[in-house]
PDB file of C-alpha atoms in Angstrom:
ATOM      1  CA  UNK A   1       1.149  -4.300 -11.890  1.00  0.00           C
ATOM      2  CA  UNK A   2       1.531  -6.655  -9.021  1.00  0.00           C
ATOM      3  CA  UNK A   3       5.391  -6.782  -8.952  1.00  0.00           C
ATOM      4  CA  UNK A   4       5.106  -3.585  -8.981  1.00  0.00           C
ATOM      5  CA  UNK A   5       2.820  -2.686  -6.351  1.00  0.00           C
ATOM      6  CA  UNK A   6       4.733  -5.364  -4.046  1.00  0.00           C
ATOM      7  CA  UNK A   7       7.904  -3.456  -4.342  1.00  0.00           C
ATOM      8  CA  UNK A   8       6.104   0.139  -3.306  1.00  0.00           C
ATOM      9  CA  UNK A   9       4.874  -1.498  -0.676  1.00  0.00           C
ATOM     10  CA  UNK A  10       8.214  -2.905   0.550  1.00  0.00           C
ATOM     11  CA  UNK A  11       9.407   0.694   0.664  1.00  0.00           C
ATOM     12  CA  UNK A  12       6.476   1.408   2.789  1.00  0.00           C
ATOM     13  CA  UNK A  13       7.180  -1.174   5.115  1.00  0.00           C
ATOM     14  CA  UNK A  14      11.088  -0.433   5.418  1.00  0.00           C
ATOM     15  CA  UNK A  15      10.122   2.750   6.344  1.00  0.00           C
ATOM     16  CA  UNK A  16       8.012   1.805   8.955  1.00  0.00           C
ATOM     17  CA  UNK A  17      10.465  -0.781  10.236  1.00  0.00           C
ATOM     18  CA  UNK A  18      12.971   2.622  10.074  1.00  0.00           C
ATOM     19  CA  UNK A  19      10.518   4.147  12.044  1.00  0.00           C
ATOM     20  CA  UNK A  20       9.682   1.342  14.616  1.00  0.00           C
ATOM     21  CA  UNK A  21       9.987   2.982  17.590  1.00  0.00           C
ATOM     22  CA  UNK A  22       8.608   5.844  16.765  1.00  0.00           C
ATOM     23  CA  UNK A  23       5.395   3.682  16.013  1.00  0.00           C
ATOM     24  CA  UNK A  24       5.755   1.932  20.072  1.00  0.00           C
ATOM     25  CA  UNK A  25       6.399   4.701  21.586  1.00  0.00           C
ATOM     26  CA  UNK A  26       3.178   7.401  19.770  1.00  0.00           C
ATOM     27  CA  UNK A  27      -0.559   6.957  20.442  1.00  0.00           C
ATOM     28  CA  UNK A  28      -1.407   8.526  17.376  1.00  0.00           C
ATOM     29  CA  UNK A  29       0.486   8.076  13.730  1.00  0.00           C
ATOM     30  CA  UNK A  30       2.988  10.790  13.299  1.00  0.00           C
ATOM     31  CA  UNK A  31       2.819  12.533   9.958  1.00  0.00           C
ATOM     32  CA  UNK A  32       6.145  11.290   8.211  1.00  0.00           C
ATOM     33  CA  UNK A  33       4.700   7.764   9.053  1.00  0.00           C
ATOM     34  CA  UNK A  34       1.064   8.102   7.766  1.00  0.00           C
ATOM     35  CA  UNK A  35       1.140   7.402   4.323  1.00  0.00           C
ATOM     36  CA  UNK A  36       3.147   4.705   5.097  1.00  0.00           C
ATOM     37  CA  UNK A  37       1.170   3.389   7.497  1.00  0.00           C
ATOM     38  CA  UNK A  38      -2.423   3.929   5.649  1.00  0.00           C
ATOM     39  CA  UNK A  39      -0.921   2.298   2.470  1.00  0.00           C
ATOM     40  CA  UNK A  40      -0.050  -0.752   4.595  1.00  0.00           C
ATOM     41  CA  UNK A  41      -3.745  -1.118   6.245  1.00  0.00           C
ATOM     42  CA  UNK A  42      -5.167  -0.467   3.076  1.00  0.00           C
ATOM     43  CA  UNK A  43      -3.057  -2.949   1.123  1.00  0.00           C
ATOM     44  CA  UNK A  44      -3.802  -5.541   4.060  1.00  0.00           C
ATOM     45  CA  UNK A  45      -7.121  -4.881   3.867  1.00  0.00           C
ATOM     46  CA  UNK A  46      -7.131  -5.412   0.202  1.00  0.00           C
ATOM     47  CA  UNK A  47      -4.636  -7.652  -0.440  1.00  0.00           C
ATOM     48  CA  UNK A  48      -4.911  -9.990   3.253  1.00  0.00           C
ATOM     49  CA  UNK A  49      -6.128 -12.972   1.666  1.00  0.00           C
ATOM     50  CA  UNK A  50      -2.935 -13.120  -0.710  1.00  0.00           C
ATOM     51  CA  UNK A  51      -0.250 -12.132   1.719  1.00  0.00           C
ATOM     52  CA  UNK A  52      -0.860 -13.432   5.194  1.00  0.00           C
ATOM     53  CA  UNK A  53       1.913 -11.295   6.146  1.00  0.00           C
ATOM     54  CA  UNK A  54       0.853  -7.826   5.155  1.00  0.00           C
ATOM     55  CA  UNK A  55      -3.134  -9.159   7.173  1.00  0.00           C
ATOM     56  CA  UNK A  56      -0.902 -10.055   9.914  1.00  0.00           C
ATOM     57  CA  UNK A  57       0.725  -5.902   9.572  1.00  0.00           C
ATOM     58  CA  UNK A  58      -3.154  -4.571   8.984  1.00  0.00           C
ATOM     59  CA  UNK A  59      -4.415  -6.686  12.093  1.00  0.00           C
ATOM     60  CA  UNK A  60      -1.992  -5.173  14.173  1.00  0.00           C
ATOM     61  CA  UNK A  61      -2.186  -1.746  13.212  1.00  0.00           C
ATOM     62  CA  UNK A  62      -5.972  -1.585  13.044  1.00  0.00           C
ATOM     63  CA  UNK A  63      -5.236  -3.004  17.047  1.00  0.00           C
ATOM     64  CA  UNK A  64      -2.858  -0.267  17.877  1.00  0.00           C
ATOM     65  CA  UNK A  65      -4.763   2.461  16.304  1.00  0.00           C
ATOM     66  CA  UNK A  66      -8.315   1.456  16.358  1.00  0.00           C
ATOM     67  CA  UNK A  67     -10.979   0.389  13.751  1.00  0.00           C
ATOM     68  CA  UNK A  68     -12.661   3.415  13.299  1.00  0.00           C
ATOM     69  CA  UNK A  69      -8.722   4.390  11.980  1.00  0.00           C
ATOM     70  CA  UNK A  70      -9.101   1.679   9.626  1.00  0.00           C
ATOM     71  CA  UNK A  71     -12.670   2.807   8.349  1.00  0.00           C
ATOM     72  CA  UNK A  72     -11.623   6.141   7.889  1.00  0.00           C
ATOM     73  CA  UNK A  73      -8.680   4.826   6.013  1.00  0.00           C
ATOM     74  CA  UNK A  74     -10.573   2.532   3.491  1.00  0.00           C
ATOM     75  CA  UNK A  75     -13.050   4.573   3.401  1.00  0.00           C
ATOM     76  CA  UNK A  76     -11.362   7.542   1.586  1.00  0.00           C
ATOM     77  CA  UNK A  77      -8.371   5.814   0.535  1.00  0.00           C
ATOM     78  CA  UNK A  78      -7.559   8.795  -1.933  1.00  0.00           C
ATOM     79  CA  UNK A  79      -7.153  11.312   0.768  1.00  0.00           C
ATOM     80  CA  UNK A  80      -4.588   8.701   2.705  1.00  0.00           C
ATOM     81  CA  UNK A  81      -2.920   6.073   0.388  1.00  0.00           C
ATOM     82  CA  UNK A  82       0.305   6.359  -1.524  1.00  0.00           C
ATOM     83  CA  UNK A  83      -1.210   7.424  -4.990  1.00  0.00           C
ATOM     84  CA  UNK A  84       0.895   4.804  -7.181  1.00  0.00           C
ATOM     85  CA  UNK A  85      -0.434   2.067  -4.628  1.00  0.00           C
ATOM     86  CA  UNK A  86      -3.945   3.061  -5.291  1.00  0.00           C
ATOM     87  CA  UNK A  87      -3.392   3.577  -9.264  1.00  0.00           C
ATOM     88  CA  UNK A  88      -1.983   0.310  -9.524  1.00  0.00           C
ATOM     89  CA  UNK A  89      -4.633  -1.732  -6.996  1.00  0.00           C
ATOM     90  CA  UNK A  90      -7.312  -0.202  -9.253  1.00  0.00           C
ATOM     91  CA  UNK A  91      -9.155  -3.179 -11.265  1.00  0.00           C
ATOM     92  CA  UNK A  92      -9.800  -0.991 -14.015  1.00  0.00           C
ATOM     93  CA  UNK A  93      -8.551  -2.482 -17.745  1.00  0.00           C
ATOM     94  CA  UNK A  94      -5.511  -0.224 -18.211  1.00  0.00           C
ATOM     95  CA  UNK A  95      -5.207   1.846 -21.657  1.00  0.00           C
ATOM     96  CA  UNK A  96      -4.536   0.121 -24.509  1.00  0.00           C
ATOM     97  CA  UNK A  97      -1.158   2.453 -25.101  1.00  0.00           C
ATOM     98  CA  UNK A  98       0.069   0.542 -21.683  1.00  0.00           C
ATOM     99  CA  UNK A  99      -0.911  -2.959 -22.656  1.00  0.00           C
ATOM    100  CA  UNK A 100       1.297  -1.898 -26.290  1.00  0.00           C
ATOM    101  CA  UNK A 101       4.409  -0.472 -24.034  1.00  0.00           C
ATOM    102  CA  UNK A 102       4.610  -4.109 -21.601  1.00  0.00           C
ATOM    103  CA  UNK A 103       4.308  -6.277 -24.532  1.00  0.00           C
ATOM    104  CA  UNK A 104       7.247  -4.556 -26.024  1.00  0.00           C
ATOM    105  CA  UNK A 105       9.495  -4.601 -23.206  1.00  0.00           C
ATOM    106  CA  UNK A 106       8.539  -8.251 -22.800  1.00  0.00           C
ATOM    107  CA  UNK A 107       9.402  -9.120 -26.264  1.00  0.00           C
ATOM    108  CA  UNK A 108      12.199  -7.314 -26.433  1.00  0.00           C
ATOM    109  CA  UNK A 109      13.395  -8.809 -22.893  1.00  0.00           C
ATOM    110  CA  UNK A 110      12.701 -12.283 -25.109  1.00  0.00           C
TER     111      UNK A 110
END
């Protein structure tokens, strides 16, 4: 799930590197940036202590757009984050018809 997760968020933040100046230049997120955005803060927030680089993206964003942003954002990550982000950051022990399907595409990568 992890190499996974890291390459949704890479989309995530190309798009907000796409969308750079948009992000200067607004007080507030702009829709086509938010999930974006949220999914990055969240994933920081989550994720800071094992990729200095996305904490360093959450610290700045929660400084541009405030803490109680952040809150919200945490808070009620369903109503903000990218939904495969937030499937796949879950700690929950993933169906056994998963586990099955991963082991076979390892073996047969083997």
């Amino acid at each position: 799930y992890t190499i996974e997760v890291y390459q949704v968020l890479r989309h995530h933040v190309e798009l907000l590197l796409a969308r750079f100046n948009v992000i200067l230049a607004e007080a507030e997120p702009r829709r086509e940036i938010q999930e974006s955005l949220c999914t990055i803060i969240y994933a920081g927030w989550l994720l800071g202590s094992e990729l200095t680089e996305l904490r360093t993206a959450h610290d700045q964003f929660v400084a541009k757009y405030g803490q109680p942003f952040a809150d919200e954002v945490t808070k009620n990550a369903n109503l903000y984050i990218n939904p495969k982000v937030l499937a796949k950051l879950n700690y929950d022990i993933p169906e056994k018809r998963l586990v099955d399907t991963y082991l076979v595409e390892i073996a047969r990568a083997h």
